Coordinates of C-alpha atoms in Angstrom, one line a residue:
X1 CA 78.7 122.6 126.6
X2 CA 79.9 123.9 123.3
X3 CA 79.0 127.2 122.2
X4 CA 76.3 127.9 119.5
X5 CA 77.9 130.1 117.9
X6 CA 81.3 127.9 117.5
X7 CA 82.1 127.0 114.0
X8 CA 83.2 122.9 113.8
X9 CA 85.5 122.9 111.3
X10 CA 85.7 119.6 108.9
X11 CA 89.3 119.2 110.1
X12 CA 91.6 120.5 113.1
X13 CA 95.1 120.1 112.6
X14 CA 96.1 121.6 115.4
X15 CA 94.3 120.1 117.6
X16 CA 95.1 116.6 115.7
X17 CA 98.7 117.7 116.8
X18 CA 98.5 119.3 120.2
X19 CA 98.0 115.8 120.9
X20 CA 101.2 114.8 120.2
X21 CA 102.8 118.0 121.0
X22 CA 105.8 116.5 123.2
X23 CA 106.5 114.0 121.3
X24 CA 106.6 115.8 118.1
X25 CA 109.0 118.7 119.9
X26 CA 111.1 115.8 121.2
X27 CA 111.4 114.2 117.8
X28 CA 112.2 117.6 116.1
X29 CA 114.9 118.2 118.8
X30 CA 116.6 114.9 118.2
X31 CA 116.9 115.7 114.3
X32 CA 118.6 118.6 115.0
X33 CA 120.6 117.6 117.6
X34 CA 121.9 114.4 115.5
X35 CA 123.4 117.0 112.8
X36 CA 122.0 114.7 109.7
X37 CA 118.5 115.7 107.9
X38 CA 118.4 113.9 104.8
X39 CA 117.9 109.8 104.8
X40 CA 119.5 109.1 107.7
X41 CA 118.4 106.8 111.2
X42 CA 114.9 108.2 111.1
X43 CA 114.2 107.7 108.1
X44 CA 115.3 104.0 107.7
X45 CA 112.8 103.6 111.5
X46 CA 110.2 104.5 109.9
X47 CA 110.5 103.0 106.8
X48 CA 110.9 99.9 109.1
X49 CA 108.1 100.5 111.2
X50 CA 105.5 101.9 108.8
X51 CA 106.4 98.0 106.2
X52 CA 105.6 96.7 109.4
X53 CA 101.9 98.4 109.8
X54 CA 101.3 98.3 106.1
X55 CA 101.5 94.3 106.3
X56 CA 104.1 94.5 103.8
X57 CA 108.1 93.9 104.0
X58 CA 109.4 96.6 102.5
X59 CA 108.7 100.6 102.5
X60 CA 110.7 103.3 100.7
X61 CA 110.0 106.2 101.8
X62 CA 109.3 109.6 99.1
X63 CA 108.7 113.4 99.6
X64 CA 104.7 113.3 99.0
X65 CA 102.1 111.0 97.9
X66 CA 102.4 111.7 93.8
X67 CA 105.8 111.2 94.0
X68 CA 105.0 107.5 95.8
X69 CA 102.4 107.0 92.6
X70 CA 105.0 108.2 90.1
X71 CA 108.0 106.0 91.7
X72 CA 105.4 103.3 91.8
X73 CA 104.8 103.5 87.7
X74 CA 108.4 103.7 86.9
X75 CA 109.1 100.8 89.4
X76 CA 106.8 98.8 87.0
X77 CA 108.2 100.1 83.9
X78 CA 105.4 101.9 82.8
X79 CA 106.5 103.9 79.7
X80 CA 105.7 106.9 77.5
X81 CA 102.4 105.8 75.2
X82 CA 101.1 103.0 77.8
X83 CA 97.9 102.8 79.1
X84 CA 96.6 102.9 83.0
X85 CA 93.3 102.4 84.1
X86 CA 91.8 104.1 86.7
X87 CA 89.2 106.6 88.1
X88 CA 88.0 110.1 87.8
X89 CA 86.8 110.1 91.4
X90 CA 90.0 110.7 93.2
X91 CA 92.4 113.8 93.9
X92 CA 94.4 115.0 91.1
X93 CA 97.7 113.8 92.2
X94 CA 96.5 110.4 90.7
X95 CA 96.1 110.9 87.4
X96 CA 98.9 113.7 87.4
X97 CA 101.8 110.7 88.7
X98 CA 100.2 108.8 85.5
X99 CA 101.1 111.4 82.9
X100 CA 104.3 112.4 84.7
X101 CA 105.8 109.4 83.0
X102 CA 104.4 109.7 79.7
X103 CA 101.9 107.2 80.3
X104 CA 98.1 108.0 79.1
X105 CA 95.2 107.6 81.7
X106 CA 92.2 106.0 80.7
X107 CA 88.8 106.2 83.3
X108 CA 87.1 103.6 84.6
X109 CA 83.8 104.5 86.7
X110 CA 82.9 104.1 89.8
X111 CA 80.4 101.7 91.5
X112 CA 77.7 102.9 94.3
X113 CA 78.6 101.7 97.5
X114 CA 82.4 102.0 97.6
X115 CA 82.2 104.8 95.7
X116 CA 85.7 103.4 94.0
X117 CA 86.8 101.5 90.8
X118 CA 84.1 99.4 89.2
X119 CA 85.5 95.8 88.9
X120 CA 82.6 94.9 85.9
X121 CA 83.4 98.1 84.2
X122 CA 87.4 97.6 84.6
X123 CA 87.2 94.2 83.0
X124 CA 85.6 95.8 80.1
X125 CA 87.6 99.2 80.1
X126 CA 90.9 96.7 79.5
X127 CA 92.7 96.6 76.2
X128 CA 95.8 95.5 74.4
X129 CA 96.9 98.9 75.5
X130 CA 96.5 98.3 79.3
X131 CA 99.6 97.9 81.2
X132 CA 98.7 99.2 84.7
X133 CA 95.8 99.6 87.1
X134 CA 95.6 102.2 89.9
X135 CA 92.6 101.8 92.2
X136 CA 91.9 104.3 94.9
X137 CA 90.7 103.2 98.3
X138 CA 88.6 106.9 98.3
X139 CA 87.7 108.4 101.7
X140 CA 89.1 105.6 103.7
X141 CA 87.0 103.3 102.0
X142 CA 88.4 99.8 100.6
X143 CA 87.1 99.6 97.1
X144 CA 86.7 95.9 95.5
X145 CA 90.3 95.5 95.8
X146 CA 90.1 91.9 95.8
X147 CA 87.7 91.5 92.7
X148 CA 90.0 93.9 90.5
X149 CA 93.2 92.4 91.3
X150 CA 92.2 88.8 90.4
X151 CA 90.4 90.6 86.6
X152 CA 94.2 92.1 86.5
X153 CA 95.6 88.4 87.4
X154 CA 93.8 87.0 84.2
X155 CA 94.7 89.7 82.1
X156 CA 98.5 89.7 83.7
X157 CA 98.6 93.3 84.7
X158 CA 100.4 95.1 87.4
X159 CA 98.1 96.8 90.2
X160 CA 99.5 100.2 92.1
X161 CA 96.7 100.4 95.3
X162 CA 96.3 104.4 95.9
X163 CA 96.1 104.1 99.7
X164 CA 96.3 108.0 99.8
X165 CA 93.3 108.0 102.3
X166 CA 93.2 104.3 103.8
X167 CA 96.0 103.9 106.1
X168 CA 94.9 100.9 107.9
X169 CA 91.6 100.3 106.2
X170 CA 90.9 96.6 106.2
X171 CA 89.6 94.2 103.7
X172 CA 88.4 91.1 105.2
X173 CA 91.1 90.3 107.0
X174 CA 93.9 91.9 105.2
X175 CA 95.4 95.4 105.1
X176 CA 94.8 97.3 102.1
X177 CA 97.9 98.0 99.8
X178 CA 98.6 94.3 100.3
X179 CA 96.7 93.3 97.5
X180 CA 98.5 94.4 94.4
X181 CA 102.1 94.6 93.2
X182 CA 102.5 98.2 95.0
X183 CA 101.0 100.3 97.4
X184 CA 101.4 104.0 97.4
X185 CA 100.6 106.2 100.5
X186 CA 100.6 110.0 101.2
X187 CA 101.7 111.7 104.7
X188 CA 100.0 115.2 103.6
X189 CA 99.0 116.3 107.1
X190 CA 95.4 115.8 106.7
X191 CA 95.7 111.9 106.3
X192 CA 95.1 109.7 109.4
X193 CA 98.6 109.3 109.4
X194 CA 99.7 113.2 108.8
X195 CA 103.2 114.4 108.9
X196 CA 103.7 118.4 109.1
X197 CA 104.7 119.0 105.4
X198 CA 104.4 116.5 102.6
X199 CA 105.7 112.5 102.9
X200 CA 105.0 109.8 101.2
X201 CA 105.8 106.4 100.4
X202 CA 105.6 103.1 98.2
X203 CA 104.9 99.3 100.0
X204 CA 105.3 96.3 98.4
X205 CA 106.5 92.8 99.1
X206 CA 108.4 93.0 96.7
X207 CA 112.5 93.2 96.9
X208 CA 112.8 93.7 93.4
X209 CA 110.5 96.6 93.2
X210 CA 111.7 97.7 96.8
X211 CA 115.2 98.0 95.0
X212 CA 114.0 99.8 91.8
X213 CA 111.8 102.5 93.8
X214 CA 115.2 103.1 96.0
X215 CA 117.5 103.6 93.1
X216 CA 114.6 106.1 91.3
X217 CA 114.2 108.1 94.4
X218 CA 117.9 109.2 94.6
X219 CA 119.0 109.8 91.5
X220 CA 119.4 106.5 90.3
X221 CA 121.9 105.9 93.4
X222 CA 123.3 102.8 94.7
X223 CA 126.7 104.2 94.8
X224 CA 127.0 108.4 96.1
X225 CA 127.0 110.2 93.2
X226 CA 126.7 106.8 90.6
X227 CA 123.8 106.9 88.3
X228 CA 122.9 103.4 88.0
X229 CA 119.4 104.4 86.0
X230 CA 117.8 107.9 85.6
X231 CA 116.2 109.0 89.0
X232 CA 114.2 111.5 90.8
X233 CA 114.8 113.1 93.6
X234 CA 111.9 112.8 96.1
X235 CA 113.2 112.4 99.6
X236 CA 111.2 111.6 102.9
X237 CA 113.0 114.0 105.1
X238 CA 114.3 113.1 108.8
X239 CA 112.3 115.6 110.4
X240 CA 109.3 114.2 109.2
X241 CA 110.3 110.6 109.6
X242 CA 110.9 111.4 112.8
X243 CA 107.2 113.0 113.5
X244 CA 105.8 110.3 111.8
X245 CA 107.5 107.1 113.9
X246 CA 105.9 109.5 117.0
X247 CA 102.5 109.3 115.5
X248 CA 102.4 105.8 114.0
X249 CA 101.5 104.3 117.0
X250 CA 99.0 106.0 117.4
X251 CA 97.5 105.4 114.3
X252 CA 95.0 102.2 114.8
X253 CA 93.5 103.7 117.9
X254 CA 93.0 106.9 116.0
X255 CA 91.4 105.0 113.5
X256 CA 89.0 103.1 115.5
X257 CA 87.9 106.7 117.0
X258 CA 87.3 107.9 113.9
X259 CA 85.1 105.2 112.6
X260 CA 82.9 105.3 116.3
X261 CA 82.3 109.0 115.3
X262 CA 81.4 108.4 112.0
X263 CA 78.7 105.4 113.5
X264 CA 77.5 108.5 115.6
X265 CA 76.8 110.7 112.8
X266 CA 75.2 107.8 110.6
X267 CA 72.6 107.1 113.4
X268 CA 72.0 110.7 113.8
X269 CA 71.0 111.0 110.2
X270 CA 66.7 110.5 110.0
X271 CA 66.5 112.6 106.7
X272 CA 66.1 110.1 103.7
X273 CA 67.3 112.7 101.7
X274 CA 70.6 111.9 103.2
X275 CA 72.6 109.0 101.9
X276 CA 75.6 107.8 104.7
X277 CA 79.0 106.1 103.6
X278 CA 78.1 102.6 103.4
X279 CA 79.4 100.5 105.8
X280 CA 80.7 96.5 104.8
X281 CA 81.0 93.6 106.9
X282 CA 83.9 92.2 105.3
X283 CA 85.8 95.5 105.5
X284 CA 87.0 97.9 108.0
X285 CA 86.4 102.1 106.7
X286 CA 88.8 104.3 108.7
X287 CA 87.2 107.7 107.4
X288 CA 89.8 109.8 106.2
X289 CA 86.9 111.6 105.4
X290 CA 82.9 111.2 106.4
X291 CA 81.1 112.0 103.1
X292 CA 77.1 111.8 102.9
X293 CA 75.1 112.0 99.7
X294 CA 72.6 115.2 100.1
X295 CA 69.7 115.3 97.3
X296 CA 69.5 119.4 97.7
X297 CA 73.5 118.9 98.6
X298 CA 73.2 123.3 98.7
X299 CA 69.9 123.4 100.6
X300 CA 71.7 120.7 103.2
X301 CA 75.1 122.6 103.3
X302 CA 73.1 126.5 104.1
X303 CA 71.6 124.5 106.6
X304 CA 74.8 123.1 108.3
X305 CA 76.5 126.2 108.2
X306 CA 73.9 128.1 109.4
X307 CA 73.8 125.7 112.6
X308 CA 78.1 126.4 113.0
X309 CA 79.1 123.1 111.7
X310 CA 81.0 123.6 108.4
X311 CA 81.1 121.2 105.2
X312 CA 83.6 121.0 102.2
X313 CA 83.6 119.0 98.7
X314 CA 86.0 116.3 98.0
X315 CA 86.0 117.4 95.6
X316 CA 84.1 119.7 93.7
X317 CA 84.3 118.4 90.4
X318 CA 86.0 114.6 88.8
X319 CA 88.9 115.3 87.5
X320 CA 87.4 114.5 83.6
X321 CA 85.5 117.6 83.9
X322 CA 88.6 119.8 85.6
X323 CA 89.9 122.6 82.9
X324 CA 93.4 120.6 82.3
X325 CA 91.9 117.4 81.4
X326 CA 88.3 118.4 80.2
X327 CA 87.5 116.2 76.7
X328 CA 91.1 114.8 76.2
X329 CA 90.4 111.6 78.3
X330 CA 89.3 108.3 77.4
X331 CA 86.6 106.1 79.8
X332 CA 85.0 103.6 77.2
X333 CA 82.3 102.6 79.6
X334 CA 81.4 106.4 80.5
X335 CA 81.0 107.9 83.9
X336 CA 77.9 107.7 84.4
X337 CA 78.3 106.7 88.5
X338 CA 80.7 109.3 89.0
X339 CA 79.1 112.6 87.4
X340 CA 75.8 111.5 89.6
X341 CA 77.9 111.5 92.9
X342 CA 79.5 114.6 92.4
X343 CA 76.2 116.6 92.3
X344 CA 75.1 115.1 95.5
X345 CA 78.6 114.6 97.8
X346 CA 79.4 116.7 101.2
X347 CA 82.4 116.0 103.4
X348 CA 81.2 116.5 107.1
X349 CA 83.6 117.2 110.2
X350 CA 86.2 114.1 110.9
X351 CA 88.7 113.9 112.9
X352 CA 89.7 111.8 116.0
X353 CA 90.1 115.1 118.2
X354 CA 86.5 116.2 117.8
X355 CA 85.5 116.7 121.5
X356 CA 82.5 115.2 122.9
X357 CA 80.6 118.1 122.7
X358 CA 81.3 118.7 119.2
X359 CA 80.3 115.2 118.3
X360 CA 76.7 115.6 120.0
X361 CA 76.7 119.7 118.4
X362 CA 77.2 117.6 114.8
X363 CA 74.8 114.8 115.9
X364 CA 72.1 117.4 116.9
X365 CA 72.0 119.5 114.0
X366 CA 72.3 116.0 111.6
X367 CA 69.2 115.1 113.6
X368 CA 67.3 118.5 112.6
X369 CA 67.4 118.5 109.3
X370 CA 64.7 117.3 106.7

């Protein structure tokens, strides 16, 4: 059995990777060994393979997840002075891509159970103003996807799906990032599907888009050394293509562990001063993270940590209320939803690697508190 005193951490990368140690060496090797490391074979293999699992047909692959968002906004001609929607609950990287191209971000708050994008509060949060919306499938957790995209539909504006954290999550029976005009996904190694550095990319079905976010990426590139339009650069590289067509496959089985842990946990949890992610019918979660609701969330995280099983915030404060964007951001129907979750949130161990005796350490101590 595990040992008391062992500290469960809230995320194990190494042993996320042991698991795919050989194939990972292998994959490394062959990168070398081929002589090319910058958009090359692996590179276009996993851009093939990873359109494939995103549902969509094409993938252009980036150097990290803001870049994806950024290529994404530029790929829709989103300009200096426009407005996009979106919310406060996320990571930074979000609302950083937005002002990156001189667009200004406007807040939209959250609703309970998905903890993302409030599709009542969007519809009224739109404006003449309003040229794109960015929801975030937060934690692994599908947001109303379906219900914001057809309120953008009416009003005719573009939707960018922040799949950051929901690589294979499931809405009804489609794949989110499938729903809007783009999706845009981050490899940072702590995602389901991790590389080891940053990656990223943007989906989308389609070709015109496809086309626009390769010619940004490079320079503006369709010829070596040709401008066509003003580009970045923000390269997947082929090392990390390569790691990541290893560990793609992977990827829905992971998933499904994942989610079994996270049901493990939820039934361990007696305390009604405990509020679990909610879990849909219509929707798959694949718990990027597993995030409770504590009413005493300090009284609850003492207690975990005394017991060897360690907790973290995502995140410790909305980004409205962070130093560099504190008073200076607009959210006409307030924030009401998300300023209440972030007193109460706690991100518990999750990871598919967690060992069975890990899982029942969590699963006891979740049962002993009160």
């Amino acid at each position: 059995m595990t040992a008391v005193s062992e500290n469960i951490p809230v995320v194990d990368l190494k042993s996320i990777n042991d698991t795919h140690r050989e194939a990972i060496n292998s994959a490394i090797q062959r990168v070398i060994d081929s002589g090319w490391f910058i958009l090359g074979k692996e590179v276009t293999r996993f851009e093939e393979n990873f359109a494939r699992f995103s549902g969509n047909q094409y993938c252009s692959s980036v150097a990290n997840g803001t870049d994806a968002l950024e290529i994404a906004l530029r790929a829709l001609d989103i300009k200096p002075g426009d407005e996009v929607l979106s919310v406060s609950h996320t990571a930074v990287a979000t609302i950083s891509a937005i002002e990156r191209v001189g667009a200004i971000p406007v807040f939209v708050d959250i609703e309970p159970k998905t903890r993302g994008m409030d599709p009542v509060k969007l519809e009224k949060s739109i404006s003449s103003k309003t040229k794109c919306i960015i929801p975030v499938h937060i934690y692994g957790q599908p947001c109303e996807i379906e219900e914001i995209c057809n309120i953008a539909k009416k009003h005719g504006i573009p939707v960018i799906e922040d799949c950051a954290q929901s690589h294979g999550a499931m809405f009804k029976d489609k794949i989110v990032g499938t729903f809007g005009e783009i999706a845009a996904y981050s490899f940072y190694p702590t995602k389901n599907l991790g590389a080891l550095g940053d990656g990223g990319a943007i989906t989308t079905n389609s070709k015109e888009l496809f086309d626009k976010a390769s010619l940004l990426k490079q320079y503006g590139w369709r010829e070596r050394y040709i401008s066509e339009i003003v580009g970045l650069n923000t390269r997947l590289d082929e090392i990390q293509a390569a790691i990541l067509s290893e560990k793609l496959p992977f990827l829905k089985e992971e998933n499904s562990t994942r989610l079994k842990i996270a049901q493990k946990f939820i039934n361990s949890i007696k305390s009604d001063k405990i509020k679990t992610p909610y879990l849909f019918k219509d929707r798959t979660h694949v718990m990027h993270l597993f995030v409770v609701e504590a009413e005493d969330r300090e009284d609850f995280r003492s207690y975990m940590h005394s017991k060897g099983v360690q907790t973290a915030l995502h995140y410790p404060a909305p980004v409205h209320t962070q130093p560099a964007y504190l008073n200076r951001i607009k959210a006409p129907q307030g924030m009401q939803e998300t300023e209440k979750l972030y007193k109460h949130l706690v991100s518990l161990p999750m990871f598919p690697t967690l060992t069975s005796d890990q899982i029942e350490k969590v699963s006891n101590v979740l049962k002993g508190y009160n």
